[in-house]
Coordinates of C-alpha atoms and ligand atoms in Angstrom, one line a residue:
M1 CA 5.1 21.0 -15.2
K2 CA 2.2 22.8 -16.9
L3 CA -1.4 21.5 -16.5
I4 CA -3.1 20.4 -19.7
F5 CA -5.3 23.5 -19.4
E6 CA -2.3 25.7 -19.3
R7 CA -1.0 24.2 -22.6
S8 CA -4.3 25.1 -24.3
Q9 CA -4.2 27.3 -27.4
A10 CA -7.5 28.5 -28.8
G11 CA -8.4 26.7 -32.0
R12 CA -5.9 23.8 -31.7
R13 CA -7.3 20.3 -32.3
G14 CA -6.0 16.9 -31.4
S15 CA -7.2 15.4 -34.7
A16 CA -9.3 16.4 -37.7
I17 CA -12.3 14.2 -38.6
P18 CA -14.0 14.7 -41.9
N19 CA -17.5 16.1 -41.7
A20 CA -19.7 13.1 -42.8
G21 CA -22.7 15.4 -43.2
L22 CA -24.8 13.4 -40.7
P23 CA -28.1 15.0 -39.5
V24 CA -27.7 17.0 -36.3
P25 CA -30.1 15.6 -33.7
E26 CA -32.7 17.9 -32.3
V27 CA -31.8 18.7 -28.7
P28 CA -34.6 20.4 -26.7
E29 CA -34.0 24.0 -26.1
E30 CA -33.8 23.7 -22.2
L31 CA -31.2 21.0 -22.5
R32 CA -28.8 22.9 -24.8
R33 CA -25.6 24.4 -23.5
R34 CA -25.5 28.1 -23.4
K35 CA -21.7 28.1 -23.9
P36 CA -19.3 25.5 -25.4
P37 CA -17.5 23.4 -22.7
R38 CA -14.1 24.8 -21.7
L39 CA -12.0 21.9 -22.8
P40 CA -8.2 22.2 -23.3
E41 CA -7.4 22.8 -26.9
V42 CA -4.1 20.9 -27.6
A43 CA -2.6 19.1 -30.6
E44 CA -2.2 15.4 -30.4
P45 CA 1.7 15.3 -30.0
E46 CA 1.4 17.7 -27.1
I47 CA -1.3 15.6 -25.5
V48 CA 0.8 12.4 -25.8
R49 CA 3.9 14.2 -24.4
H50 CA 1.8 15.6 -21.5
F51 CA 0.4 12.3 -20.4
T52 CA 3.7 10.4 -21.0
A53 CA 5.5 13.0 -18.8
L54 CA 2.9 12.5 -16.1
A55 CA 3.2 8.7 -16.4
D56 CA 7.0 9.0 -16.1
R57 CA 6.5 10.7 -12.8
T58 CA 4.5 7.8 -11.4
F59 CA 6.2 5.2 -9.2
G60 CA 4.7 1.7 -9.2
V61 CA 5.8 -1.8 -8.6
D62 CA 6.5 -2.0 -12.4
T63 CA 9.1 0.8 -12.1
G64 CA 10.9 -0.1 -8.9
F65 CA 11.0 -1.8 -5.5
Y66 CA 8.0 -0.9 -3.4
P67 CA 8.4 -2.4 0.1
L68 CA 5.3 -0.7 1.6
G69 CA 4.8 -2.8 4.7
S70 CA 1.4 -4.6 5.0
C71 CA 0.5 -3.7 1.4
T72 CA 2.2 -6.6 -0.3
M73 CA 3.2 -4.8 -3.4
K74 CA 4.3 -7.9 -5.4
H75 CA 4.8 -8.4 -9.1
N76 CA 1.5 -9.2 -10.9
P77 CA 2.2 -11.9 -13.6
R78 CA 1.2 -10.6 -17.0
V79 CA -0.2 -13.9 -18.1
N80 CA -3.1 -13.2 -15.7
E81 CA -4.0 -10.1 -17.8
R82 CA -4.2 -12.4 -20.9
V83 CA -6.5 -14.8 -19.0
V84 CA -8.8 -12.1 -17.7
S85 CA -9.0 -10.6 -21.2
L86 CA -10.4 -13.9 -22.7
P87 CA -13.6 -12.8 -24.4
G88 CA -15.6 -15.4 -22.4
F89 CA -14.6 -13.7 -19.2
R90 CA -14.2 -10.1 -20.4
D91 CA -17.5 -9.8 -22.2
L92 CA -19.7 -11.6 -19.8
H93 CA -22.6 -9.5 -18.5
P94 CA -23.2 -9.6 -14.8
L95 CA -26.9 -10.3 -15.5
Q96 CA -26.2 -13.2 -17.8
E97 CA -28.4 -16.1 -16.9
E98 CA -26.7 -19.0 -15.1
E99 CA -26.9 -21.5 -18.1
G100 CA -24.8 -19.0 -20.1
A101 CA -22.3 -18.3 -17.4
Q102 CA -21.3 -21.8 -16.3
G103 CA -17.6 -21.2 -16.8
A104 CA -17.5 -18.1 -14.7
L105 CA -19.6 -19.6 -12.0
E106 CA -17.3 -22.7 -12.0
L107 CA -14.2 -20.4 -11.7
M108 CA -15.8 -18.7 -8.7
W109 CA -16.8 -21.9 -7.1
R110 CA -13.3 -23.3 -7.5
L111 CA -11.7 -20.2 -6.1
Q112 CA -14.0 -20.5 -3.1
E113 CA -12.9 -24.1 -2.6
I114 CA -9.2 -23.1 -2.7
L115 CA -9.7 -20.2 -0.3
A116 CA -11.5 -22.4 2.2
E117 CA -8.6 -24.9 2.0
V118 CA -6.0 -22.2 2.4
C119 CA -7.8 -20.9 5.5
G120 CA -8.8 -24.3 7.0
L121 CA -12.4 -23.2 7.1
D122 CA -15.7 -24.3 5.5
A123 CA -17.6 -21.6 3.5
V124 CA -16.8 -18.5 1.4
S125 CA -18.4 -15.4 0.1
L126 CA -16.5 -13.7 -2.7
Q127 CA -18.6 -10.5 -2.6
P128 CA -16.7 -7.9 -0.5
A129 CA -14.6 -5.7 -2.7
A130 CA -11.8 -4.9 -0.3
G131 CA -10.2 -6.0 3.0
S132 CA -12.1 -3.3 4.9
Q133 CA -15.4 -4.3 3.3
G134 CA -14.6 -7.9 4.3
E135 CA -14.1 -6.7 7.8
L136 CA -17.4 -5.0 8.0
T137 CA -19.1 -8.1 6.4
G138 CA -17.4 -10.4 8.9
L139 CA -18.5 -8.3 11.8
M140 CA -22.1 -8.2 10.4
L141 CA -21.9 -12.0 10.4
M142 CA -20.8 -11.9 14.0
R143 CA -23.8 -9.7 14.9
A144 CA -26.2 -11.9 12.9
Y145 CA -24.8 -15.0 14.6
F146 CA -25.3 -13.6 18.1
A147 CA -28.7 -12.2 17.2
D148 CA -29.8 -15.7 16.1
R149 CA -28.7 -17.0 19.5
G150 CA -30.6 -14.3 21.3
E151 CA -27.3 -12.8 22.6
A152 CA -27.3 -9.6 20.5
D153 CA -27.9 -7.3 23.4
Q154 CA -25.3 -9.0 25.6
R155 CA -22.4 -9.4 23.1
R156 CA -21.6 -5.7 22.4
T157 CA -17.8 -5.6 22.5
V158 CA -15.1 -6.4 20.0
I159 CA -11.5 -6.4 21.0
T160 CA -8.7 -5.3 18.7
A161 CA -4.9 -5.2 19.2
D162 CA -3.1 -1.9 19.8
T163 CA -1.1 -2.7 16.6
A164 CA -4.3 -3.1 14.5
H165 CA -4.7 -1.4 11.2
G166 CA -7.0 1.6 11.3
T167 CA -9.7 -0.2 9.4
N168 CA -10.2 -2.7 12.3
P169 CA -11.5 -0.2 14.9
A170 CA -13.4 1.7 12.1
S171 CA -15.1 -1.5 11.0
V172 CA -16.0 -2.4 14.6
T173 CA -17.6 0.9 15.2
M174 CA -19.4 0.9 11.8
A175 CA -20.8 -2.6 12.6
G176 CA -22.3 -1.1 15.8
F177 CA -20.0 -2.8 18.4
N178 CA -18.1 -1.2 21.2
L179 CA -14.4 -1.2 20.8
Q180 CA -11.8 -2.3 23.3
K181 CA -8.1 -2.5 22.7
V182 CA -5.7 -5.0 24.1
E183 CA -2.0 -4.3 24.6
T184 CA 1.1 -5.8 23.1
D185 CA 3.6 -7.6 25.4
A186 CA 7.4 -7.2 25.4
R187 CA 7.8 -10.0 22.8
G188 CA 5.3 -8.5 20.4
N189 CA 2.5 -10.9 21.2
L190 CA -1.0 -10.0 22.6
D191 CA -0.6 -9.4 26.3
L192 CA -2.5 -12.4 27.8
D193 CA -3.0 -10.8 31.2
D194 CA -4.5 -7.7 29.6
L195 CA -6.6 -9.9 27.4
R196 CA -7.9 -12.1 30.2
A197 CA -9.0 -9.0 32.1
K198 CA -11.0 -7.7 29.2
V199 CA -12.7 -10.8 27.8
G200 CA -16.1 -11.6 29.4
E201 CA -19.8 -12.3 28.7
E202 CA -20.2 -9.1 26.8
T203 CA -17.4 -9.9 24.4
A204 CA -18.6 -10.7 20.8
G205 CA -15.1 -11.4 19.5
L206 CA -11.5 -10.6 18.7
M207 CA -10.2 -9.0 15.5
L208 CA -6.5 -9.9 14.9
T209 CA -3.9 -9.9 12.2
N210 CA -1.5 -12.8 12.5
P211 CA 1.3 -12.3 11.7
S212 CA 0.6 -8.9 13.3
T213 CA 1.5 -5.5 11.7
L214 CA 4.8 -5.9 13.6
G215 CA 5.5 -8.9 11.2
L216 CA 5.4 -11.2 14.2
F217 CA 3.5 -14.5 14.6
D218 CA 1.6 -14.6 17.9
E219 CA 3.3 -17.3 19.9
H220 CA 0.2 -17.9 22.1
I221 CA -2.4 -17.9 19.4
E222 CA -4.0 -21.2 20.5
E223 CA -4.3 -19.8 24.1
V224 CA -5.8 -16.6 22.7
A225 CA -8.4 -18.6 20.8
A226 CA -9.2 -20.6 23.9
I227 CA -9.8 -17.5 26.0
F228 CA -12.4 -16.2 23.4
H229 CA -14.1 -19.5 22.7
D230 CA -14.3 -20.4 26.4
A231 CA -16.2 -17.0 26.8
G232 CA -18.5 -17.9 24.0
A233 CA -17.0 -15.3 21.6
L234 CA -15.7 -15.6 18.0
L235 CA -12.3 -14.8 16.4
Y236 CA -11.9 -12.7 13.3
Y237 CA -8.7 -13.0 11.3
D238 CA -7.7 -9.9 9.3
G239 CA -6.0 -11.7 6.4
A240 CA -4.0 -8.7 5.1
N241 CA -0.8 -10.6 6.1
L242 CA -1.8 -13.9 4.7
N243 CA 1.2 -13.8 2.3
A244 CA 3.3 -15.0 5.3
V245 CA 1.5 -18.3 6.0
C246 CA -0.1 -19.7 2.8
G247 CA 0.3 -23.5 2.8
I248 CA 2.2 -23.3 6.1
S249 CA -0.4 -22.5 8.8
R250 CA -4.1 -21.9 8.5
P251 CA -6.2 -19.4 10.4
G252 CA -8.9 -22.0 10.9
D253 CA -6.4 -24.3 12.6
M254 CA -5.2 -21.4 14.8
G255 CA -8.8 -21.1 16.0
F256 CA -10.2 -18.3 13.9
D257 CA -13.9 -18.4 12.8
I258 CA -14.0 -15.7 10.2
V259 CA -11.3 -14.6 7.8
H260 CA -11.0 -11.9 5.2
I261 CA -8.5 -12.3 2.4
N262 CA -7.1 -9.3 0.5
L263 CA -7.0 -10.9 -3.0
H264 CA -5.2 -7.7 -4.2
K265 CA -2.3 -8.4 -1.9
T266 CA -1.7 -12.1 -1.4
F267 CA -3.1 -13.2 -4.7
S268 CA -1.6 -10.7 -7.0
Q269 CA -4.2 -8.3 -8.2
P270 CA -2.7 -5.0 -9.4
H271 CA -3.6 -2.5 -6.7
G272 CA -2.9 1.0 -5.5
G273 CA -4.7 4.2 -6.2
G274 CA -7.9 2.8 -4.9
G275 CA -8.6 -0.5 -6.6
P276 CA -9.9 -2.7 -7.9
G277 CA -9.6 -5.1 -5.0
G278 CA -11.2 -8.2 -3.6
G279 CA -11.9 -9.0 0.1
P280 CA -13.6 -12.5 0.2
I281 CA -14.6 -13.8 3.6
V282 CA -14.1 -17.4 4.7
V283 CA -16.0 -18.8 7.7
R284 CA -16.5 -21.8 9.9
D285 CA -19.6 -23.8 9.2
L286 CA -21.6 -22.3 12.1
L287 CA -21.5 -19.0 10.3
E288 CA -22.3 -20.2 6.8
P289 CA -26.1 -19.6 7.1
F290 CA -25.5 -15.8 7.5
L291 CA -23.2 -15.3 4.5
P292 CA -24.2 -12.8 1.9
V293 CA -26.5 -13.9 -1.0
P294 CA -26.2 -15.0 -3.7
A295 CA -23.9 -17.9 -2.8
V296 CA -22.2 -19.6 -5.6
V297 CA -23.0 -23.3 -5.3
R298 CA -22.4 -26.6 -7.2
K299 CA -25.3 -28.8 -8.0
D300 CA -24.0 -32.1 -9.5
D301 CA -22.1 -30.9 -12.6
D302 CA -23.8 -27.5 -12.7
F303 CA -23.0 -24.2 -10.9
A304 CA -25.7 -21.9 -9.7
L305 CA -26.4 -18.8 -7.6
D306 CA -28.3 -19.6 -4.5
Y307 CA -30.5 -16.9 -3.0
D308 CA -32.5 -19.2 -0.7
R309 CA -30.6 -18.4 2.5
P310 CA -33.2 -17.1 5.0
K311 CA -30.7 -16.1 7.6
S312 CA -28.4 -14.3 5.2
I313 CA -27.2 -10.7 6.0
G314 CA -28.1 -9.9 2.4
K315 CA -26.0 -8.4 -0.3
V316 CA -22.9 -6.4 0.5
R317 CA -21.9 -5.6 -3.1
G318 CA -23.5 -5.4 -6.6
Y319 CA -23.9 -8.7 -8.5
T320 CA -21.5 -11.4 -7.4
G321 CA -18.4 -9.4 -6.7
P322 CA -15.4 -8.1 -8.6
F323 CA -15.2 -10.8 -11.2
G324 CA -11.9 -9.7 -13.0
V325 CA -10.2 -9.9 -9.6
F326 CA -11.3 -13.5 -9.2
V327 CA -10.0 -14.6 -12.6
R328 CA -6.5 -13.1 -11.9
S329 CA -6.3 -14.6 -8.4
Y330 CA -7.5 -18.0 -9.6
A331 CA -4.9 -18.0 -12.4
F332 CA -2.2 -16.9 -9.9
I333 CA -3.0 -19.6 -7.4
R334 CA -3.3 -22.4 -10.1
A335 CA 0.1 -21.4 -11.5
Y336 CA 1.6 -22.3 -8.1
G337 CA -0.6 -25.4 -7.6
P338 CA 0.3 -27.4 -4.5
A339 CA 3.5 -25.5 -4.2
L340 CA 1.8 -22.4 -3.0
R341 CA 3.7 -22.5 0.3
L342 CA 6.9 -21.7 -1.7
M343 CA 5.4 -18.2 -2.2
S344 CA 5.1 -17.6 1.6
E345 CA 8.4 -19.3 2.4
A346 CA 10.2 -17.0 -0.1
A347 CA 8.4 -13.9 1.3
V348 CA 9.5 -14.8 4.8
L349 CA 13.1 -15.6 3.8
N350 CA 13.4 -12.3 1.9
A351 CA 12.2 -10.3 4.9
N352 CA 14.5 -12.1 7.3
Y353 CA 17.5 -11.6 5.0
M354 CA 16.9 -7.9 5.0
L355 CA 16.3 -7.8 8.7
A356 CA 19.6 -9.5 9.3
R357 CA 21.4 -6.9 7.1
L358 CA 19.7 -3.9 8.7
R359 CA 19.4 -4.8 12.4
D360 CA 22.6 -3.1 13.5
A361 CA 22.0 0.2 11.8
Y362 CA 18.5 0.7 13.0
E363 CA 16.7 -0.2 16.2
L364 CA 14.8 -3.4 16.3
P365 CA 11.9 -3.0 18.8
F366 CA 11.2 -6.8 19.0
D367 CA 14.2 -8.9 18.6
R368 CA 12.7 -12.0 16.9
L369 CA 12.7 -13.7 13.6
C370 CA 10.1 -11.9 11.5
M371 CA 7.5 -13.3 9.1
H372 CA 7.0 -11.7 5.6
E373 CA 7.7 -8.1 6.9
F374 CA 9.5 -6.4 9.7
V375 CA 9.4 -3.2 11.7
L376 CA 12.5 -1.2 12.4
S377 CA 12.7 2.1 14.3
A378 CA 14.7 5.2 13.4
R379 CA 14.6 6.1 17.1
N380 CA 18.4 5.8 17.3
L381 CA 18.9 8.2 14.4
K382 CA 16.5 10.7 15.9
R383 CA 18.1 10.5 19.3
E384 CA 21.7 10.8 18.1
H385 CA 21.3 13.0 14.9
G386 CA 17.8 14.4 14.8
I387 CA 16.9 12.2 11.8
T388 CA 13.4 10.9 11.7
A389 CA 11.6 8.0 9.9
L390 CA 10.2 10.6 7.5
D391 CA 13.7 11.8 6.6
V392 CA 14.8 8.2 5.9
A393 CA 11.7 7.6 3.8
K394 CA 12.2 10.8 1.8
R395 CA 15.9 10.1 1.2
L396 CA 15.1 6.5 -0.1
M397 CA 13.3 8.2 -3.0
D398 CA 16.7 9.6 -4.1
F399 CA 18.0 6.1 -4.3
G400 CA 15.1 5.1 -6.6
F401 CA 13.0 3.2 -4.0
H402 CA 9.4 3.6 -2.8
P403 CA 9.6 4.3 0.9
P404 CA 8.4 1.6 3.3
T405 CA 5.3 2.2 5.5
I406 CA 6.2 4.7 8.2
Y407 CA 4.8 5.7 11.6
F408 CA 2.8 2.4 11.7
P409 CA 2.1 0.4 13.8
L410 CA 1.5 3.2 16.2
I411 CA 3.1 1.5 19.2
V412 CA 6.6 1.8 17.6
A413 CA 8.1 5.2 17.6
E414 CA 9.7 6.3 14.3
A415 CA 8.5 3.0 12.7
L416 CA 9.8 1.8 9.3
M417 CA 7.7 -1.2 8.2
I418 CA 9.4 -3.1 5.4
E419 CA 7.8 -5.8 3.2
P420 CA 9.9 -7.1 0.4
T421 CA 7.5 -9.8 -0.9
E422 CA 8.7 -13.0 -2.6
T423 CA 8.9 -11.6 -6.1
E424 CA 12.1 -9.5 -5.6
P425 CA 15.6 -10.9 -6.4
K426 CA 18.4 -10.8 -4.0
E427 CA 20.2 -8.0 -5.9
T428 CA 17.2 -5.7 -5.3
L429 CA 17.0 -6.6 -1.6
D430 CA 20.8 -5.9 -1.4
A431 CA 20.5 -2.6 -3.2
F432 CA 17.7 -1.4 -0.8
C433 CA 19.7 -2.5 2.2
D434 CA 22.8 -0.7 0.9
A435 CA 20.7 2.4 0.5
M436 CA 19.4 2.1 4.1
L437 CA 22.9 1.6 5.4
E438 CA 24.2 4.5 3.4
I439 CA 21.3 6.7 4.9
A440 CA 22.3 5.7 8.4
R441 CA 25.8 6.7 7.6
E442 CA 24.6 10.0 6.1
A443 CA 22.7 10.6 9.3
R444 CA 25.9 10.5 11.2
D445 CA 28.1 12.4 8.7
D446 CA 25.9 14.7 6.7
A447 CA 22.4 15.0 8.3
S448 CA 21.4 18.1 6.2
V449 CA 21.3 15.9 3.0
L450 CA 18.6 13.9 4.7
K451 CA 16.7 16.9 6.1
E452 CA 16.4 18.3 2.6
A453 CA 15.6 15.1 0.8
P454 CA 14.3 14.2 -1.7
H455 CA 16.7 15.9 -4.1
S456 CA 15.8 14.1 -7.3
R457 CA 12.0 14.2 -7.4
P458 CA 9.7 16.7 -9.1
V459 CA 8.5 17.9 -5.7
R460 CA 10.3 18.0 -2.4
R461 CA 8.6 18.0 1.0
L462 CA 4.9 18.5 0.8
D463 CA 2.4 19.5 3.4
E464 CA 0.8 16.1 3.2
V465 CA -2.1 16.9 5.5
K466 CA -3.1 19.9 3.4
A467 CA -2.6 18.0 0.2
A468 CA -5.0 15.3 1.4
K469 CA -7.6 17.6 3.1
R470 CA -7.5 20.5 0.5
A471 CA -6.9 18.6 -2.7
I472 CA -7.6 20.8 -5.7
V473 CA -9.0 18.4 -8.3
R474 CA -10.5 20.8 -10.8
Y475 CA -9.1 23.6 -12.9
R476 CA -10.5 27.0 -11.9
F477 CA -9.7 29.0 -15.0
G478 CA -7.7 31.9 -13.5
D479 CA -9.4 31.7 -10.1
H480 CA -6.5 30.2 -8.1
P481 CA -7.0 30.7 -4.4
D482 CA -3.7 31.2 -2.7
L483 CA -3.5 28.5 0.0
A484 CA 0.2 29.1 0.7
G485 CA -0.4 31.1 3.9
E486 CA -3.3 29.0 5.1
P487 CA -2.6 27.2 8.4
S488 CA -2.5 23.5 8.1
K489 CA -4.2 21.6 10.9
G490 CA -1.5 18.9 10.7
E491 CA 1.6 21.1 10.6
A492 CA 3.2 19.2 13.4
V493 CA 1.9 15.9 12.3
E494 CA 4.0 13.3 10.5
V495 CA 1.5 11.5 8.4
Q496 CA 1.2 7.8 8.5
K497 CA 1.9 6.3 5.1
G498 CA 1.0 3.0 3.6
A499 CA -0.4 -0.1 5.4
Ligands
PLP501 C1 -3.5 -5.1 8.4 C2 -4.5 -4.6 7.4 N1 -5.8 -4.8 7.6 C3 -6.8 -4.3 6.8 C4 -6.5 -3.6 5.7 C5 -7.6 -3.1 4.8 O1 -7.6 -3.7 3.5 P1 -8.1 -2.9 2.2 O2 -7.1 -1.9 1.9 O3 -8.2 -4.0 1.2 O4 -9.4 -2.3 2.5 C6 -5.1 -3.3 5.4 C7 -4.8 -2.5 4.2 O5 -3.8 -2.1 3.8 C8 -4.1 -3.8 6.3 O6 -2.8 -3.6 6.0

């Protein structure tokens, strides 16, 4: 497919606007262009075709099944787009004074109340714009809490699981803590012996996803919480997998003190391609004084922004957070009402249905009922036929599916992490399982068809490391460096996708 610049023909225009004879403003000499900008010159029908062709090549949850484990790619109800477009929400300026923004503040306050209830905790800040920013904010709260108790120099270590998402260790390091990893036991839980050996007076806290990135609920979570609390440490809940437990079990009841919620996953904010997202944090009352300012508060029948929090860690994002995300999530949650647990129950049921259909064709590293997602391994296909998780993922594209997350969590060789979500019908789950079973059969009978997949996409196998590290994002007008022969640092690397 040609680039828009390669379609350019000198003198072509997208549209013709009559010259209204308006005065030409005086631009100071030193600010004037020496040459006209080198914009593509393309007629309107060609522009439309160009961008439509590009859009046709994009795969999203609106075009097909997208079981990208840990990313919760669920359907985003369109009514939420109507609601967020209501002029009172859409046209509100972030600096509007409180009297003129009561509806927006009330919505934020109500969303806070709901999130606190869902988590079984006490106070909320909606500010962080992503799960990862929620993580950093939560760890900054942890630091502020221990500093306030005079334990900042002592409590230097945060423990994460060896199944943790990459953002967990990154956030720990960014927040200035030392990182320690705890191992997973044979049933997919945190290894309690390893944990006990690592928790001590220097421990600030634990960071854990529950259910974990293996799709397994930790069977000893209360014991884990006791180990940390007995040592005077705190527990942080990475809420990326909250879709499994809403209305069923609450992080606060499990013993967690700080939670982030990925609104763009559990509460249906269209995501992918970098945003927009929402990563509110929810905390136990002992951490409330440290939350970012401003806090959205209720004063009798009015709603206000409270900056008077002397122990606050300060602001972590401009204004009060990603407001459009709040409106969509609020609308989504209110549409369920008290039946919110149906969402999680259906997500868990769908995942277990698929697991039951696929468990004989692929290896199951931890043989347990799963939560809202599950992790299989293509280890058996690799051992017997030389077929890897990457080959399976690429072949799935030929069947019209987005691949699952692969090579994550890192402790499972040839991992395939599948998350169907609650919004997919049984026919779609069956069609995906049929494709996975067919791929396992192909591995046995016709492995070359897998090695060369995908066969039906505009591009085949890419050097994904080079594509990420040497992305060319601007047109160079005839100056096209030939990168073909350039060595790629990651030639032997199978790149982790998703999560
Ligand atoms: C388990 C887990 N933790 C944290 C994150 C980070 O969340 P975000 O992408 O919103 O920054 C993700 C993201 O996919 C995740 O899967």
